[in-house]
Amino acid sequence: MAEKISIIVPTFHEAENLPHLLQRISAALDSSKIVWEVIVVDDDSQDETIQVCESLAQSHPLTLIVRTEERGLASAVVTGMKAAHSDYLLCMDADLSHPPEAIPAMIESFSDGKTDFVIGSRYVEGGSTDDDWGVFRWLNSIIATGLVKPLTSAKDPMAGFFALRRSDFQAAYETLDPVGYKIGLELIVKCNCQKVAEVPIHFSDRQFGESKLSFKEQLNYLRHLTKLYDFKWPEATRFVRFGMVGFSGVFINLAALAVLLEFSMLAPVAMAVAIWIAMSWNFLLNREVTFHDRTTTNIGSEYVRFCMASLTGAALNWSVATLLWTTVPMFADSPTIAGLVGIVAGMFANFTLCRRFVFFE
Ligand code: GDD
């Protein structure tokens, strides 16, 4: 039976590339069993992209969607997928980085009935990139891929060349909230894709035009990752944020103490004030970063409850550390380890109290 696919191509200033892309897609698929259409989603390019598409549509199954209100690669892909009607959705760049010749093998991967996502991959055996990737781009790609490891076992999850079933896309559509470039990753996570297949490809550097992958997009990527972690493990991510805020509080505490001592404040008073400053810092940061989805307008009451939770955590920290150090032989010579255990216990208690009694749902 012929497979039907919609090929979604996001574009911004790709007039030079599109004729070559359509010619190669046509050559790769016309002799196969695949029935195809191309949906170009353009963000109102000011080169000849729109005119070129209109001309190509005379001889190819090509639909052009021009967006004037929204911007961005990921949301352009979602727009194209929403407009598609085929059983399979495939996404690829316009710039000939992704070889259309790999499409039949990618679609064939679904035939085992278990695969729910297929990537045209640079990082599996047989895959490659052009040699002139600079050290910076390599490093960038390796770090970006490393950060994503807990979310998926795919070797090339950052790829913009991928395919999935339209039914999976539709099931997850309401949850999609992509930021920036990595729409494939967004779909793997939100569609809960369990079996990801990877077909090796050679990723070529673009021949015409410029990449739009800016520093801003890299920051967007980090924002996107945070959202995906939040989606997949909301409470674990909250705990990590809570820990990071607490860690920053240690530096605020020390800095405040140094300043107060510099102003000749008595040490015990300076310590108490520094602790209070760090606690207030932690409160404000946790409100913004850790519990931003649970805050109320009654900030005063939240603050009092937060201070009580922090003091309870500190008391537990002190009790556990002291108890271990004074009563458990293995800690007798290592008060620092006992102190560390106390910190972890205090932090868990503080976090739990914050979730239950300070910033509760
Ligand atoms: N509609 C729309 N809007 N399309 C866009 C936009 C935008 O704001 N920005 C980029 N595009 C289109 C480009 O015209 C191209 O077809 C495709 O998206 C990829 O953009 P590039 O700017 O060429 O991306 P790249 O080559 O730097 O990044 C490539 O590598 C990444 C992995 O390293 C792409 O393949 C990415 O998809 C991939 O994630």
Tab-separated table of N, CA and C and ligand atoms in Angstrom, residues 10-12 14 41-43 72-73 76 93-95 98 122 137 158-160 181-182 203 206 211-213, ligand 1:
chain	number	residue	atom	x	y	z
A	10	PRO	N	9.944	24.478	6.819
A	10	PRO	CA	9.893	25.868	7.281
A	10	PRO	C	10.887	26.695	6.467
A	11	THR	N	10.509	27.892	6.086
A	11	THR	CA	11.465	28.696	5.296
A	11	THR	C	11.521	30.139	5.764
A	12	PHE	N	12.693	30.678	5.632
A	12	PHE	CA	12.894	32.114	5.772
A	12	PHE	C	14.060	32.467	4.850
A	14	GLU	N	14.683	31.515	1.481
A	14	GLU	CA	15.242	30.285	0.895
A	14	GLU	C	14.957	30.183	-0.602
A	41	VAL	N	6.163	26.479	4.984
A	41	VAL	CA	5.621	27.486	5.909
A	41	VAL	C	6.638	28.617	5.997
A	42	ASP	N	6.293	29.735	5.392
A	42	ASP	CA	7.242	30.844	5.298
A	42	ASP	C	6.821	32.007	6.199
A	43	ASP	N	7.821	32.649	6.800
A	43	ASP	CA	7.515	33.779	7.681
A	43	ASP	C	7.691	35.101	6.938
A	72	GLY	N	9.293	32.162	13.751
A	72	GLY	CA	10.075	31.114	14.400
A	72	GLY	C	9.946	29.760	13.744
A	73	LEU	N	11.068	29.041	13.731
A	73	LEU	CA	11.133	27.743	13.053
A	73	LEU	C	10.157	26.721	13.656
A	76	ALA	N	6.579	27.374	13.103
A	76	ALA	CA	6.265	27.214	11.675
A	76	ALA	C	6.020	25.738	11.356
A	93	ASP	N	14.746	20.771	6.500
A	93	ASP	CA	15.157	22.131	6.165
A	93	ASP	C	15.054	22.346	4.657
A	94	ALA	N	14.981	23.630	4.278
A	94	ALA	CA	14.931	23.954	2.845
A	94	ALA	C	16.320	24.020	2.237
A	95	ASP	N	17.347	24.090	3.108
A	95	ASP	CA	18.672	24.490	2.604
A	95	ASP	C	19.536	23.351	2.068
A	98	HIS	N	19.618	18.429	4.540
A	98	HIS	CA	19.035	17.096	4.739
A	98	HIS	C	18.785	16.432	3.399
A	122	ARG	N	22.758	12.238	12.073
A	122	ARG	CA	24.186	12.440	11.783
A	122	ARG	C	25.057	11.550	12.643
A	137	ARG	N	31.222	24.758	16.553
A	137	ARG	CA	29.941	24.127	16.202
A	137	ARG	C	29.867	22.690	16.722
A	158	MET	N	18.692	16.599	18.242
A	158	MET	CA	18.590	18.000	17.853
A	158	MET	C	18.284	18.149	16.364
A	159	ALA	N	18.172	17.037	15.666
A	159	ALA	CA	18.007	17.084	14.216
A	159	ALA	C	16.710	17.768	13.812
A	160	GLY	N	16.790	18.431	12.666
A	160	GLY	CA	15.581	19.044	12.122
A	160	GLY	C	15.006	18.197	11.002
A	181	TYR	N	14.284	26.423	18.087
A	181	TYR	CA	14.575	25.568	16.936
A	181	TYR	C	14.203	24.098	17.080
A	182	LYS	N	14.215	23.579	18.331
A	182	LYS	CA	14.247	22.126	18.479
A	182	LYS	C	12.871	21.481	18.538
A	203	PHE	N	24.867	15.080	6.621
A	203	PHE	CA	24.347	16.435	6.798
A	203	PHE	C	25.288	17.395	6.078
A	206	ARG	N	24.857	24.213	4.226
A	206	ARG	CA	24.043	24.868	3.203
A	206	ARG	C	24.951	25.501	2.141
A	211	SER	N	22.621	30.513	7.714
A	211	SER	CA	21.938	29.879	8.835
A	211	SER	C	21.332	30.976	9.705
A	212	LYS	N	20.168	30.650	10.321
A	212	LYS	CA	19.534	31.647	11.199
A	212	LYS	C	19.732	31.289	12.661
A	213	LEU	N	20.645	30.309	12.896
A	213	LEU	CA	20.883	29.842	14.265
A	213	LEU	C	21.779	30.838	15.008
B	1	GDD	N1	9.320	29.804	8.870
B	1	GDD	C1	10.539	29.956	9.415
B	1	GDD	N2	10.723	30.901	10.383
B	1	GDD	N3	11.560	29.180	8.997
B	1	GDD	C2	12.765	29.371	9.546
B	1	GDD	C3	13.021	30.330	10.548
B	1	GDD	C4	11.929	31.145	10.986
B	1	GDD	O1	12.050	32.006	11.845
B	1	GDD	N4	14.339	30.258	10.889
B	1	GDD	C5	14.881	29.290	10.128
B	1	GDD	N5	13.943	28.767	9.307
B	1	GDD	C6	14.102	27.697	8.337
B	1	GDD	C7	15.244	27.919	7.365
B	1	GDD	O2	14.825	28.662	6.231
B	1	GDD	C8	15.637	26.488	7.024
B	1	GDD	O3	14.783	25.935	6.060
B	1	GDD	C9	15.404	25.750	8.336
B	1	GDD	O4	14.443	26.514	9.053
B	1	GDD	C10	16.699	25.601	9.172
B	1	GDD	O5	17.221	26.878	9.435
B	1	GDD	P1	18.790	27.171	9.440
B	1	GDD	O6	18.961	28.545	9.926
B	1	GDD	O7	19.391	26.776	8.142
B	1	GDD	O8	19.252	26.159	10.547
B	1	GDD	P2	20.714	25.600	10.794
B	1	GDD	O9	21.268	25.038	9.537
B	1	GDD	O10	21.521	26.534	11.538
B	1	GDD	O11	20.318	24.429	11.818
B	1	GDD	C11	20.197	23.173	11.375
B	1	GDD	O12	20.812	22.312	12.292
B	1	GDD	C12	20.127	22.061	13.458
B	1	GDD	C13	20.898	20.984	14.185
B	1	GDD	O13	22.228	21.330	14.310
B	1	GDD	C14	18.759	22.791	11.144
B	1	GDD	O14	18.755	21.537	10.492
B	1	GDD	C15	17.962	22.616	12.341
B	1	GDD	O15	16.652	22.121	11.979
B	1	GDD	C16	18.682	21.614	13.198
B	1	GDD	O16	17.981	21.516	14.404
